[in-house]
């Protein structure tokens, strides 16, 4: 069984105080290190680092402290907010069901209430949409799309909307040309194969 090694983190103030005590006190470095609960070589390392760069010694989390790191952090935050804004704006003018689907898909990344507020949807409407059964039109569209795909398979994907409609009428299924067949084909990404000339 392996045990995970725990490392102690020391603040810059602690390190500066330890180096100050090392130079000011009459204690031997070994005794001082024992009193502070650190290794002797750690004290010498801190002293060397402080003498080399008195102002910039002991940066926090390994990154250079100062306005450059703060500016880089703000630039990253600004870029992230721009991306989020573009994503949310693409959903703003959509139907409520599209907004609710967007909220469902991004619920793991952001709080649901914040998502609802940003896309202009009500949380209660979102929860009601989620528990609502599928509408009759969606069911009919799904079965119609299955029939369209079946006809396309049988005809090696050469039938366009007109011929698909005629085939559906022969099977006793009424479907509108533009509203149903063309729209469903477009939504499903079904493209008619062109005959070779």
XYZ file of C-alpha atoms in Angstrom:
197
model
C 0.000 0.000 0.000
C 1.414 3.352 -1.012
C 0.927 6.371 1.166
C 0.473 9.753 -0.397
C 3.153 12.205 0.604
C 1.889 15.503 1.957
C 3.847 18.651 1.285
C 3.650 21.671 3.523
C 3.142 25.027 1.909
C 4.699 28.073 3.505
C 3.587 31.641 2.971
C 6.092 34.259 1.789
C 5.744 36.007 5.163
C 6.732 32.821 7.015
C 9.772 32.376 4.766
C 10.909 35.981 5.256
C 10.464 35.695 9.038
C 12.458 32.436 9.116
C 15.342 34.041 7.203
C 15.211 37.104 9.492
C 15.385 34.873 12.595
C 18.274 32.978 11.020
C 20.364 36.129 10.727
C 19.178 37.882 13.935
C 18.982 35.139 16.558
C 21.823 33.494 18.440
C 20.404 30.025 17.740
C 22.230 27.631 15.497
C 20.537 27.032 12.112
C 19.858 23.396 12.979
C 18.049 24.345 16.188
C 16.076 27.098 14.448
C 15.005 24.722 11.674
C 13.922 22.159 14.279
C 11.914 24.831 16.130
C 10.195 25.925 12.917
C 9.572 22.342 11.794
C 11.529 22.566 8.555
C 14.770 21.190 7.146
C 18.024 23.117 7.504
C 18.715 23.122 3.770
C 15.286 24.730 3.282
C 16.391 27.665 5.453
C 19.566 28.119 3.418
C 17.595 27.905 0.177
C 15.180 30.602 1.343
C 18.069 32.830 2.453
C 19.776 32.446 -0.921
C 16.534 33.202 -2.766
C 15.862 36.297 -0.651
C 19.391 37.636 -1.180
C 19.157 37.109 -4.960
C 15.797 38.866 -5.430
C 14.682 40.766 -2.333
C 11.519 42.188 -3.954
C 10.462 39.218 -6.093
C 11.420 36.407 -3.733
C 8.872 33.694 -2.925
C 6.222 34.184 -5.635
C 2.874 32.640 -4.774
C 1.901 29.429 -6.653
C 5.006 29.502 -8.810
C 3.768 32.307 -11.050
C 5.336 35.735 -11.125
C 3.395 38.112 -8.944
C 2.607 41.511 -10.291
C 0.540 43.388 -12.823
C 1.585 41.112 -15.740
C 0.052 38.003 -14.197
C -3.073 39.931 -13.183
C -3.429 41.273 -16.723
C -3.039 37.788 -18.220
C -5.654 36.459 -15.808
C -8.084 39.238 -16.761
C -7.497 38.603 -20.481
C -8.314 34.893 -20.043
C -11.449 35.781 -18.088
C -12.485 38.291 -20.760
C -12.033 35.701 -23.534
C -14.096 33.145 -21.617
C -16.899 35.661 -21.074
C -16.916 36.585 -24.782
C -17.302 32.918 -25.739
C -20.126 32.438 -23.242
C -21.853 35.583 -24.484
C -21.692 34.403 -28.121
C -23.053 30.998 -27.132
C -25.950 32.440 -25.168
C -26.796 35.042 -27.827
C -27.201 32.301 -30.437
C -30.052 30.838 -28.367
C -31.796 34.069 -27.352
C -34.080 34.403 -30.408
C -35.012 30.721 -30.595
C -38.234 28.976 -29.627
C -38.682 28.066 -25.952
C -38.116 24.345 -26.614
C -34.699 25.170 -28.158
C -33.833 27.296 -25.117
C -34.881 24.506 -22.762
C -32.814 21.955 -24.686
C -29.827 24.324 -24.496
C -30.312 24.657 -20.736
C -30.518 20.865 -20.382
C -27.307 20.384 -22.384
C -25.310 22.996 -20.427
C -26.697 22.318 -16.940
C -23.474 20.612 -15.857
C -21.340 23.648 -16.686
C -23.479 26.441 -15.216
C -26.235 26.762 -12.597
C -29.691 26.202 -14.115
C -31.150 29.443 -12.799
C -28.276 31.452 -14.286
C -28.770 29.704 -17.634
C -32.504 30.433 -17.557
C -31.846 34.087 -16.768
C -29.233 34.445 -19.529
C -31.391 32.945 -22.312
C -34.624 34.579 -21.145
C -36.488 31.467 -20.044
C -38.333 30.807 -16.816
C -37.035 28.034 -14.541
C -40.566 26.735 -13.979
C -41.106 26.497 -17.741
C -37.847 24.589 -18.083
C -38.821 22.063 -15.422
C -42.327 21.715 -16.914
C -40.833 21.138 -20.387
C -38.564 18.442 -19.035
C -41.430 16.486 -17.470
C -43.879 17.089 -20.344
C -44.626 14.095 -22.611
C -43.644 14.258 -26.265
C -46.183 16.077 -28.462
C -48.242 14.352 -31.130
C -46.570 16.372 -33.872
C -43.100 15.255 -32.762
C -44.226 11.622 -32.713
C -45.795 11.975 -36.171
C -42.666 13.688 -37.511
C -40.459 10.927 -36.118
C -42.524 8.159 -37.743
C -42.698 10.141 -41.004
C -38.924 10.573 -40.982
C -38.500 6.824 -40.474
C -40.720 6.182 -43.510
C -38.755 8.739 -45.560
C -35.461 7.067 -44.623
C -36.930 3.669 -45.500
C -37.990 4.928 -48.960
C -34.553 6.472 -49.469
C -32.872 3.157 -48.645
C -35.105 1.281 -51.066
C -34.398 3.757 -53.863
C -30.654 4.115 -53.212
C -31.177 7.712 -51.999
C -32.161 8.977 -55.455
C -35.724 10.106 -54.692
C -36.262 13.783 -54.029
C -39.181 15.292 -52.070
C -41.709 14.986 -54.952
C -41.126 11.294 -55.577
C -40.981 10.564 -51.840
C -44.370 12.273 -51.461
C -45.851 10.165 -54.286
C -44.465 7.012 -52.662
C -45.929 8.006 -49.294
C -49.324 8.675 -50.916
C -49.195 5.194 -52.485
C -48.664 3.807 -48.966
C -51.642 5.820 -47.711
C -49.647 8.438 -45.786
C -50.499 12.092 -46.360
C -47.582 14.481 -45.955
C -47.018 18.063 -47.025
C -44.221 18.637 -49.481
C -42.546 21.756 -48.099
C -43.714 21.706 -44.526
C -43.066 18.061 -43.752
C -40.900 16.169 -46.220
C -38.421 18.877 -47.218
C -38.149 20.243 -43.676
C -37.607 16.808 -42.112
C -35.012 15.872 -44.724
C -33.150 19.110 -44.093
C -33.254 18.692 -40.304
C -32.002 15.107 -40.559
C -29.265 16.103 -43.024
C -30.563 13.770 -45.744
C -29.281 14.714 -49.192
C -30.593 13.248 -52.427
C -27.926 11.532 -54.501
C -27.514 13.115 -57.927
C -27.798 10.882 -60.968
C -24.605 10.642 -62.998
C -24.876 12.246 -66.412
